[in-house]
């Protein structure tokens, strides 16, 4: 169905662009993963770009929902592009995702800067694309031609020559990017040997195609992901990072096919094996002189990514230190929040450098070829061997992540204000590497996200059951009765029953004045929510928690679970344990420490 075109670049256009880009990357994800041979052939560029745009899209949707709840018709362009850039920054994954986040941030700096108009025309879009390409190149420690940076620069150059409205500028940018992408194998030897175009650049072309559709209502025709002077079709087989791409050659009109039998060889995960161990990549036409920093077969073992709260001066020092530790260094962001990406052999040193610069968090350390070592869970099985059953759970804090992992679950951490995207749940299910998976979202707001993830992995042949847990304490109850040895259906029924029999509550602090089921609360009030609704409004944390607990136990119960957040004093748990022991016979209490979980206290009553 054709998209209703947008005349100017306003908030609605930002929303449409994000949605269309997410759909485009969703369709192309496996194809892009399959051709990912640079800078490391780890087969995840398409997935990383998808997750980055998914985070940007969610942030834009949140801004629209906030304005609608407040009675406004729609946000301003500045609000929408800032949300897009911030969402991409906090959700950026991998080398290409981090660069894409900086491209979006560069656009936002123009479209939401001082004196920016309520909506942008063709000239505004040209300026934004130029600044985006320049800022992305500056964020990379050692830019290499034949990559997404080349494609972005070509898009900005073509847009700068275009005349007309946003549609004309977007179309020119897309055509310029397509032409540059087709030339990437000539600029980068590893692409030429594998017979593919740059994966990150291919993703950017998809994003720019979505921009064209936003302003014209028509999607440009797709291009093959395989390099070469002839056209053809791309076939992708196998899910996710195990996908492989094969190019079926079609001779040009009036001519023969390409060299040999006319078929390009598939993109290989071992494309770097042609190089001597530790050798630098040969320099191709137009390639930057410092491309020798590219990791070869003996390159760095770890990818380290984290968000960092730090001042500009500290980040400048951090760049120098990380550049000395490894390569593929990309640091994007600003205004106190940064996304850091680097390939190193000493992952601990890279994290320590972040600690010295400021406060790193959302740390992800991936050993190339060994999966994500930051995500907790049971010991992985052999590469070709699937476990029979696994549990994947979303948890709100590091303390609960450890608890769930001890119980054998694979966990996805949901930090305050940063809910996981469906792609993260899909990746967690894949890492669990099981034939049967029980999925615990542990949040009512994540039910649809979890359902989308379940549908995606079912298509890959995994049997998935989604238990609609609405709190981590319900997930704890479900895990307590989990028995992987019994039949899948029986196990799911038992876990669902245990979760459903657990009432849940949380104690938190109101951020603003608002209407609730218990009356009007003011910013700073302590709120006690039972089964998702505000039941108690108080001034004291302990007194409010006691009132909530009394209300829950009035209906009976055998076990009280208390999960304490980092900001809650330990005395609260001690006081509640005493209250249960003295006031409710035959009721046991168990206390866990949840870490940075958002709520001060979680309560479960079984």
XYZ file of C-alpha atoms in Angstrom:
606
model
C 0.000 0.000 0.000
C 1.376 3.406 -0.960
C 2.378 5.685 1.892
C 0.589 9.054 2.149
C 3.418 11.447 1.233
C 4.569 14.221 3.545
C 5.128 17.658 2.010
C 7.561 18.995 4.605
C 9.896 17.450 7.139
C 7.799 17.837 10.286
C 7.136 15.622 13.319
C 4.688 13.451 11.382
C 7.296 12.913 8.667
C 9.832 11.848 11.314
C 7.311 9.350 12.660
C 6.528 7.985 9.194
C 10.208 7.746 8.267
C 11.097 5.798 11.399
C 8.241 3.359 10.863
C 9.039 2.807 7.201
C 12.770 2.447 7.898
C 12.034 -0.172 10.554
C 9.867 -2.116 8.106
C 12.532 -1.882 5.398
C 15.294 -3.102 7.707
C 13.040 -5.859 8.968
C 12.650 -7.129 5.396
C 16.365 -6.767 4.608
C 17.812 -7.818 7.972
C 18.804 -11.377 7.090
C 20.171 -10.336 3.703
C 22.325 -7.648 5.343
C 23.472 -10.031 8.088
C 24.513 -12.512 5.404
C 26.825 -10.070 3.582
C 28.435 -8.712 6.770
C 32.165 -9.300 6.219
C 33.570 -5.939 7.380
C 34.986 -4.825 9.793
C 34.335 -8.244 11.378
C 32.469 -11.073 9.675
C 30.110 -11.659 12.604
C 26.872 -11.677 10.603
C 24.882 -9.162 12.661
C 24.928 -5.792 10.848
C 21.322 -6.075 9.673
C 20.130 -7.063 13.124
C 22.099 -4.255 14.767
C 20.694 -1.648 12.391
C 17.180 -2.979 12.954
C 17.538 -2.780 16.752
C 18.961 0.743 16.515
C 16.052 2.001 14.394
C 13.568 0.112 16.572
C 14.834 2.049 19.595
C 14.590 5.331 17.663
C 11.042 4.502 16.546
C 9.945 3.653 20.090
C 11.294 6.986 21.348
C 9.403 8.927 18.673
C 6.188 7.022 19.432
C 6.594 7.840 23.128
C 6.810 11.556 22.313
C 3.617 11.377 20.242
C 1.811 9.449 22.972
C 2.922 11.998 25.564
C 1.553 14.904 23.535
C -1.702 13.102 22.834
C -2.147 12.371 26.545
C -1.571 16.059 27.278
C -4.166 17.175 24.756
C -1.701 18.415 22.116
C -2.289 17.383 18.545
C 1.314 16.490 17.746
C 4.846 17.359 18.884
C 7.086 19.890 17.181
C 9.710 18.800 14.670
C 12.460 19.557 17.195
C 10.864 17.270 19.802
C 10.471 14.422 17.305
C 13.996 14.536 15.853
C 15.563 14.860 19.301
C 13.634 11.786 20.414
C 14.676 9.919 17.270
C 18.334 10.743 17.830
C 18.229 9.950 21.551
C 16.418 6.663 20.986
C 18.988 5.632 18.380
C 21.841 6.646 20.684
C 20.705 4.584 23.674
C 19.717 1.635 21.488
C 22.664 1.636 19.077
C 24.129 -1.806 18.462
C 27.370 -2.689 16.719
C 29.621 -0.590 14.534
C 27.028 0.298 11.882
C 24.259 0.933 14.399
C 26.490 3.340 16.299
C 27.341 5.214 13.098
C 23.661 5.356 12.123
C 22.885 6.835 15.542
C 25.406 9.603 14.863
C 23.923 10.218 11.414
C 20.509 10.744 13.020
C 22.030 12.915 15.721
C 23.724 15.056 13.066
C 20.368 15.578 11.352
C 18.758 16.471 14.678
C 21.424 19.078 15.411
C 20.320 20.926 12.277
C 16.575 20.331 12.449
C 16.268 21.035 16.186
C 18.984 23.645 16.572
C 18.553 27.264 17.574
C 16.424 29.094 15.046
C 15.241 25.881 13.351
C 11.846 26.277 11.625
C 8.658 24.459 12.637
C 9.135 22.275 9.580
C 12.015 21.813 7.156
C 11.898 22.207 3.390
C 14.251 20.818 0.755
C 17.045 23.188 1.738
C 16.738 22.183 5.380
C 16.903 18.499 4.482
C 20.005 19.091 2.308
C 21.744 20.832 5.201
C 20.734 18.107 7.653
C 22.058 15.294 5.435
C 25.360 17.105 4.920
C 25.874 17.686 8.636
C 24.878 14.078 9.369
C 27.512 12.652 7.025
C 30.230 14.982 8.310
C 29.506 14.338 11.991
C 29.437 10.556 11.481
C 32.839 10.663 9.789
C 34.245 12.734 12.655
C 32.950 10.209 15.185
C 35.011 7.367 13.684
C 38.610 7.285 14.868
C 39.992 5.930 11.575
C 37.501 6.352 8.716
C 37.756 3.796 5.905
C 36.372 4.329 2.416
C 34.087 1.740 0.907
C 31.976 1.646 4.063
C 28.745 3.219 5.294
C 30.686 6.495 5.720
C 31.352 6.595 1.972
C 27.691 5.897 1.241
C 26.551 8.629 3.649
C 28.923 11.195 2.124
C 27.749 10.323 -1.384
C 24.127 10.712 -0.298
C 24.870 14.149 1.144
C 26.808 15.186 -1.994
C 23.917 14.148 -4.259
C 21.373 15.875 -2.022
C 23.450 19.051 -2.128
C 23.188 19.141 -5.918
C 19.420 18.542 -5.941
C 16.832 21.256 -6.364
C 13.253 21.192 -5.217
C 11.270 19.959 -2.249
C 12.025 17.279 0.322
C 10.921 14.536 -2.049
C 13.391 15.601 -4.717
C 16.217 15.913 -2.181
C 15.461 12.526 -0.606
C 15.334 10.850 -4.010
C 18.693 12.367 -5.001
C 20.258 11.270 -1.708
C 18.991 7.740 -2.213
C 20.275 7.532 -5.779
C 23.660 8.889 -4.716
C 23.841 6.336 -1.921
C 22.896 3.485 -4.275
C 25.619 4.447 -6.718
C 28.235 4.685 -3.953
C 27.133 1.366 -2.487
C 27.576 -0.391 -5.824
C 31.185 0.874 -5.889
C 32.118 -0.245 -2.375
C 33.695 -3.544 -3.542
C 36.125 -1.536 -5.689
C 37.145 0.519 -2.643
C 37.510 -2.261 -0.072
C 39.360 -5.463 -0.912
C 37.534 -7.660 1.610
C 34.226 -6.813 -0.069
C 35.668 -7.445 -3.510
C 36.915 -10.905 -2.515
C 33.598 -11.857 -0.931
C 31.630 -10.506 -3.898
C 29.370 -8.300 -1.773
C 28.674 -4.653 -1.109
C 29.178 -3.084 2.319
C 26.537 -4.310 4.757
C 26.288 -1.045 6.697
C 25.986 0.934 3.490
C 23.282 -1.449 2.283
C 21.359 -0.734 5.475
C 21.710 3.026 5.015
C 20.346 2.736 1.476
C 17.280 1.002 2.939
C 16.857 3.823 5.469
C 17.123 6.447 2.713
C 14.642 4.517 0.580
C 12.213 4.860 3.490
C 12.889 8.605 3.485
C 11.956 8.745 -0.212
C 8.743 6.855 0.488
C 7.949 9.244 3.323
C 7.979 12.244 0.974
C 6.772 10.698 -2.294
C 4.473 7.883 -1.227
C 6.399 5.419 -3.388
C 9.225 3.093 -2.387
C 12.255 3.028 -4.729
C 13.155 -0.317 -6.199
C 15.482 -2.426 -4.082
C 19.021 -3.206 -5.139
C 20.935 -6.460 -4.810
C 23.303 -6.858 -1.900
C 26.011 -8.457 -3.977
C 28.674 -6.443 -5.763
C 29.505 -6.766 -9.438
C 28.822 -5.194 -12.809
C 25.739 -7.266 -13.565
C 22.241 -7.535 -12.140
C 20.716 -10.535 -10.466
C 18.695 -11.830 -7.571
C 19.783 -12.485 -4.023
C 18.697 -15.588 -2.181
C 19.127 -15.850 1.568
C 18.946 -19.132 3.418
C 19.105 -19.810 7.126
C 17.975 -17.641 10.043
C 19.763 -14.690 11.613
C 23.539 -14.769 11.867
C 23.637 -18.208 10.256
C 22.125 -16.883 7.023
C 24.094 -17.099 3.804
C 23.566 -15.118 0.635
C 23.863 -16.506 -2.858
C 23.787 -14.408 -6.000
C 22.074 -15.943 -9.024
C 23.647 -14.221 -11.999
C 21.647 -12.826 -14.855
C 23.777 -11.797 -17.855
C 23.431 -8.192 -19.029
C 21.379 -7.671 -22.136
C 23.394 -8.686 -25.171
C 26.381 -9.850 -23.164
C 27.815 -12.764 -21.279
C 27.704 -13.292 -17.601
C 30.504 -12.319 -15.275
C 33.776 -14.185 -14.937
C 33.884 -17.953 -14.539
C 30.486 -19.580 -14.466
C 28.733 -16.265 -13.902
C 27.833 -16.897 -10.276
C 29.256 -14.875 -7.442
C 30.566 -16.938 -4.580
C 28.574 -16.569 -1.367
C 29.472 -14.156 1.389
C 31.565 -16.189 3.802
C 31.988 -15.792 7.516
C 35.627 -16.730 6.953
C 36.285 -14.081 4.308
C 39.397 -12.901 6.166
C 41.109 -16.256 5.956
C 42.629 -15.155 2.652
C 44.902 -12.834 4.654
C 48.013 -13.973 6.501
C 47.368 -13.994 10.235
C 47.647 -10.476 11.619
C 48.127 -8.908 8.196
C 46.613 -5.554 7.333
C 43.886 -5.276 4.743
C 45.312 -4.368 1.322
C 44.588 -0.772 0.404
C 42.137 -0.362 -2.440
C 41.403 2.710 -4.556
C 40.240 5.557 -2.381
C 40.830 3.702 0.873
C 42.156 5.705 3.780
C 45.808 5.258 4.612
C 45.102 4.133 8.152
C 42.951 1.213 7.073
C 45.630 -1.071 8.437
C 43.820 -0.722 11.760
C 41.155 -3.026 10.409
C 41.122 -6.276 12.387
C 42.260 -9.193 10.328
C 42.144 -12.860 11.190
C 44.304 -12.113 14.233
C 42.378 -8.974 15.177
C 40.824 -8.032 18.535
C 38.765 -10.702 20.271
C 36.053 -8.545 21.855
C 33.503 -5.931 20.869
C 32.772 -3.573 23.767
C 29.812 -1.200 23.740
C 28.470 0.980 26.525
C 26.547 4.161 27.194
C 28.592 6.750 29.049
C 27.637 9.787 31.090
C 30.665 12.061 30.877
C 31.890 15.560 30.089
C 33.329 16.442 26.683
C 36.882 16.817 27.964
C 36.812 13.374 29.580
C 35.486 11.830 26.365
C 38.322 13.387 24.384
C 40.815 11.655 26.694
C 38.813 8.421 26.479
C 39.051 8.421 22.679
C 42.822 8.532 22.853
C 43.035 5.736 25.392
C 40.614 3.422 23.550
C 42.324 4.106 20.229
C 45.539 2.813 21.758
C 43.771 -0.287 23.102
C 42.086 -1.475 19.899
C 40.375 -0.471 16.663
C 36.964 0.104 15.053
C 36.557 2.932 17.569
C 33.350 4.941 17.258
C 32.242 7.416 19.945
C 28.960 9.202 19.252
C 26.652 11.484 21.202
C 27.095 14.657 23.193
C 25.449 16.821 25.857
C 26.713 14.491 28.550
C 25.560 11.173 27.040
C 27.701 9.071 24.691
C 27.646 5.680 23.021
C 31.079 4.044 22.919
C 31.990 1.200 20.534
C 35.435 -0.413 20.194
C 37.080 -3.744 19.292
C 39.767 -4.763 21.795
C 41.624 -7.746 23.210
C 41.360 -6.440 26.785
C 37.652 -5.831 27.387
C 38.245 -5.024 31.049
C 40.636 -2.210 30.176
C 38.072 -0.713 27.777
C 35.443 -0.674 30.514
C 37.903 0.701 33.079
C 38.689 3.546 30.691
C 34.976 4.365 30.649
C 34.831 4.323 34.456
C 37.691 6.821 34.586
C 35.906 9.081 32.096
C 32.477 9.004 33.731
C 29.679 6.522 34.430
C 29.410 3.668 31.917
C 26.276 1.530 31.866
C 24.389 -0.836 29.556
C 27.746 -2.511 29.018
C 27.778 -5.178 26.309
C 30.859 -7.339 25.746
C 30.761 -9.741 22.821
C 33.450 -12.292 22.055
C 33.535 -12.638 18.296
C 32.174 -16.045 17.421
C 31.111 -16.830 20.990
C 27.901 -14.841 21.406
C 27.058 -12.149 23.945
C 28.953 -12.707 27.179
C 27.231 -9.840 28.964
C 23.835 -11.520 28.824
C 23.479 -13.925 31.711
C 22.018 -17.387 31.530
C 22.694 -21.071 31.638
C 25.890 -22.452 30.131
C 25.566 -22.607 26.350
C 25.378 -25.925 24.652
C 27.661 -26.997 21.821
C 27.169 -24.941 18.625
C 25.209 -27.628 16.797
C 23.377 -28.970 19.828
C 20.115 -27.476 21.074
C 18.863 -27.831 24.621
C 15.380 -29.260 24.881
C 13.898 -26.359 26.855
C 14.895 -22.925 28.123
C 13.349 -19.977 29.932
C 13.935 -16.426 28.675
C 12.925 -13.631 31.056
C 12.960 -9.842 31.094
C 14.180 -8.590 34.470
C 14.273 -5.007 35.826
C 17.600 -5.048 37.683
C 21.021 -6.651 37.910
C 20.217 -8.370 41.214
C 17.199 -10.166 39.788
C 19.157 -10.985 36.637
C 21.569 -12.951 38.809
C 18.724 -14.674 40.616
C 17.018 -15.714 37.385
C 20.323 -16.873 35.912
C 20.971 -19.076 38.942
C 17.607 -20.686 38.223
C 18.808 -21.441 34.676
C 17.044 -18.646 32.793
C 18.499 -16.498 30.036
C 17.825 -12.888 30.987
C 17.271 -9.614 29.177
C 17.920 -6.585 31.373
C 15.295 -3.819 31.300
C 16.700 -0.743 32.959
C 14.426 2.113 34.114
C 13.024 3.950 31.114
C 14.754 1.592 28.676
C 12.435 -1.335 27.895
C 13.919 -3.969 25.592
C 12.855 -4.075 21.961
C 11.423 -7.164 20.301
C 14.722 -7.740 18.490
C 16.549 -8.053 21.823
C 14.073 -10.708 22.952
C 14.529 -12.555 19.660
C 18.300 -12.536 20.105
C 17.938 -13.798 23.683
C 15.769 -16.697 22.511
C 18.364 -17.539 19.871
C 21.131 -17.465 22.477
C 19.123 -19.828 24.684
C 19.556 -22.279 21.789
C 16.659 -24.558 22.714
C 13.900 -26.387 20.861
C 11.300 -25.151 23.363
C 11.302 -21.752 25.071
C 9.137 -20.278 27.813
C 9.100 -16.477 27.561
C 8.450 -14.330 30.657
C 8.017 -10.589 29.805
C 7.464 -9.669 33.493
C 5.809 -6.383 32.493
C 2.278 -5.744 31.237
C 3.598 -3.119 28.812
C 5.944 -5.670 27.216
C 3.288 -8.234 26.375
C 2.877 -7.112 22.747
C 6.641 -6.761 22.286
C 7.136 -10.284 23.622
C 4.337 -11.614 21.416
C 6.014 -10.138 18.329
C 9.319 -11.710 19.313
C 7.637 -15.071 19.893
C 6.058 -14.988 16.431
C 9.413 -14.260 14.829
C 11.264 -17.135 16.477
C 8.380 -19.540 15.852
C 8.998 -18.928 12.168
C 12.540 -20.203 12.783
C 11.228 -23.525 14.103
C 11.395 -22.822 17.853
C 8.399 -23.772 19.969
C 7.618 -20.759 22.159
C 5.089 -20.290 24.955
C 4.459 -16.756 26.212
C 3.366 -16.575 29.840
C 1.823 -13.099 30.395
C 3.689 -12.270 33.610
C 3.170 -8.640 34.580
C 5.861 -8.355 37.244
C 9.216 -9.912 38.046
C 7.717 -11.438 41.224
C 5.242 -13.358 39.067
C 8.195 -14.565 37.010
C 9.915 -15.758 40.194
C 6.819 -17.757 41.086
C 6.705 -19.283 37.609
C 10.389 -20.225 37.727
C 9.924 -21.872 41.120
C 7.652 -24.552 39.611
C 9.493 -24.901 36.292
C 10.441 -28.517 35.559
C 12.158 -28.975 32.176
C 11.854 -32.768 32.390
C 8.070 -32.857 32.105
C 6.016 -32.328 28.959
C 6.163 -28.807 27.547
C 2.424 -28.161 27.789
C 2.273 -29.375 31.381
C 5.236 -27.225 32.355
C 3.695 -24.135 30.752
C 0.340 -24.725 32.475
C 2.042 -25.132 35.853
C 4.155 -21.991 35.404
C 1.162 -19.988 34.180
C -0.900 -21.109 37.151
C 1.831 -20.135 39.625
C 2.264 -16.710 38.024
C -1.493 -16.088 37.957
C -1.820 -17.023 41.639
C 0.735 -14.363 42.607
C -0.557 -10.878 43.348
C 2.019 -8.199 42.689
C 2.659 -4.684 43.899
C 5.316 -2.026 43.754
C 6.221 1.015 45.799
C 7.630 3.965 43.911
C 7.835 7.761 43.984
C 5.592 9.974 41.840
C 7.498 12.056 39.301
C 4.685 14.548 38.680
C 1.190 15.503 39.765
C -1.445 13.200 38.317
C -4.862 11.632 38.817
C -4.867 8.076 40.177
C -7.400 5.495 41.370
C -6.560 6.579 44.929
C -6.871 10.320 44.290
C -4.525 13.103 43.172
C -0.838 12.580 43.867
C 1.870 15.222 43.898
C 5.446 14.956 42.703
C 7.459 13.275 45.445
C 4.560 11.318 46.947
C 5.155 7.652 47.687
C 2.808 5.478 45.634
C 1.756 1.922 46.369
C 0.485 0.126 43.256
C -1.386 -3.180 43.581
C -1.854 -5.233 40.410
C -0.915 -2.183 38.334
C -3.265 0.387 39.913
C -2.401 3.027 42.527
C -3.954 1.867 45.792
C -2.091 3.930 48.405
C -0.656 7.466 48.364
C 1.630 8.323 51.263
C 4.539 10.421 52.413
C 6.661 7.759 54.120
C 8.141 4.782 52.302
C 7.849 2.285 55.156
C 4.305 3.285 56.113
C 3.147 3.100 52.500
C 4.774 -0.301 52.018
C 3.094 -1.604 55.180
C -0.309 -0.367 53.980
C 0.186 -2.070 50.615
C 1.269 -5.336 52.237
C -1.716 -5.327 54.639
C -4.067 -4.766 51.729
C -2.590 -7.670 49.788
C -2.540 -10.105 52.724
C -6.135 -9.291 53.611
C -7.091 -11.763 50.861
C -4.761 -14.418 52.300
C -1.390 -15.733 51.263
C 1.350 -18.202 52.092
C 4.542 -16.529 50.850
C 5.600 -12.877 50.601
C 8.404 -11.991 48.198
C 10.163 -8.644 48.681
C 12.558 -7.275 46.034
C 14.464 -4.225 47.270
C 15.784 -1.609 44.857
C 19.095 0.188 45.313
C 17.415 3.385 46.517
C 15.340 1.687 49.219
C 16.825 1.461 52.746
C 17.416 -2.070 54.051
C 15.340 -1.194 57.121
C 12.190 -1.341 54.987
C 12.599 -5.059 54.329
C 13.370 -5.738 57.995
C 10.256 -3.827 59.076
C 8.017 -5.676 56.621
C 9.457 -9.066 57.641
C 8.663 -8.243 61.255
C 5.128 -7.158 60.356
C 4.450 -10.410 58.506
C 5.938 -12.533 61.294
C 3.934 -10.766 64.008
C 0.660 -10.218 62.200
C 0.219 -13.115 59.786
C 0.686 -16.653 61.026
C 2.052 -19.341 58.702
C 3.153 -16.752 56.095
C 6.813 -16.924 55.050
C 8.899 -14.044 53.726
C 11.830 -14.058 51.295
C 13.908 -10.980 50.446
C 15.962 -10.307 47.306
C 18.025 -7.302 46.219
C 17.073 -6.182 42.732
C 19.633 -3.469 42.055
C 18.698 -0.532 39.808
C 15.176 -1.750 39.101
C 13.184 1.500 38.901
C 10.724 0.766 41.717
C 11.907 1.150 45.305
C 10.220 -2.107 46.261
C 8.474 -5.008 44.514
C 6.087 -7.186 46.506
C 4.636 -10.551 45.582
C 2.068 -12.536 47.550
C 1.412 -16.177 46.694
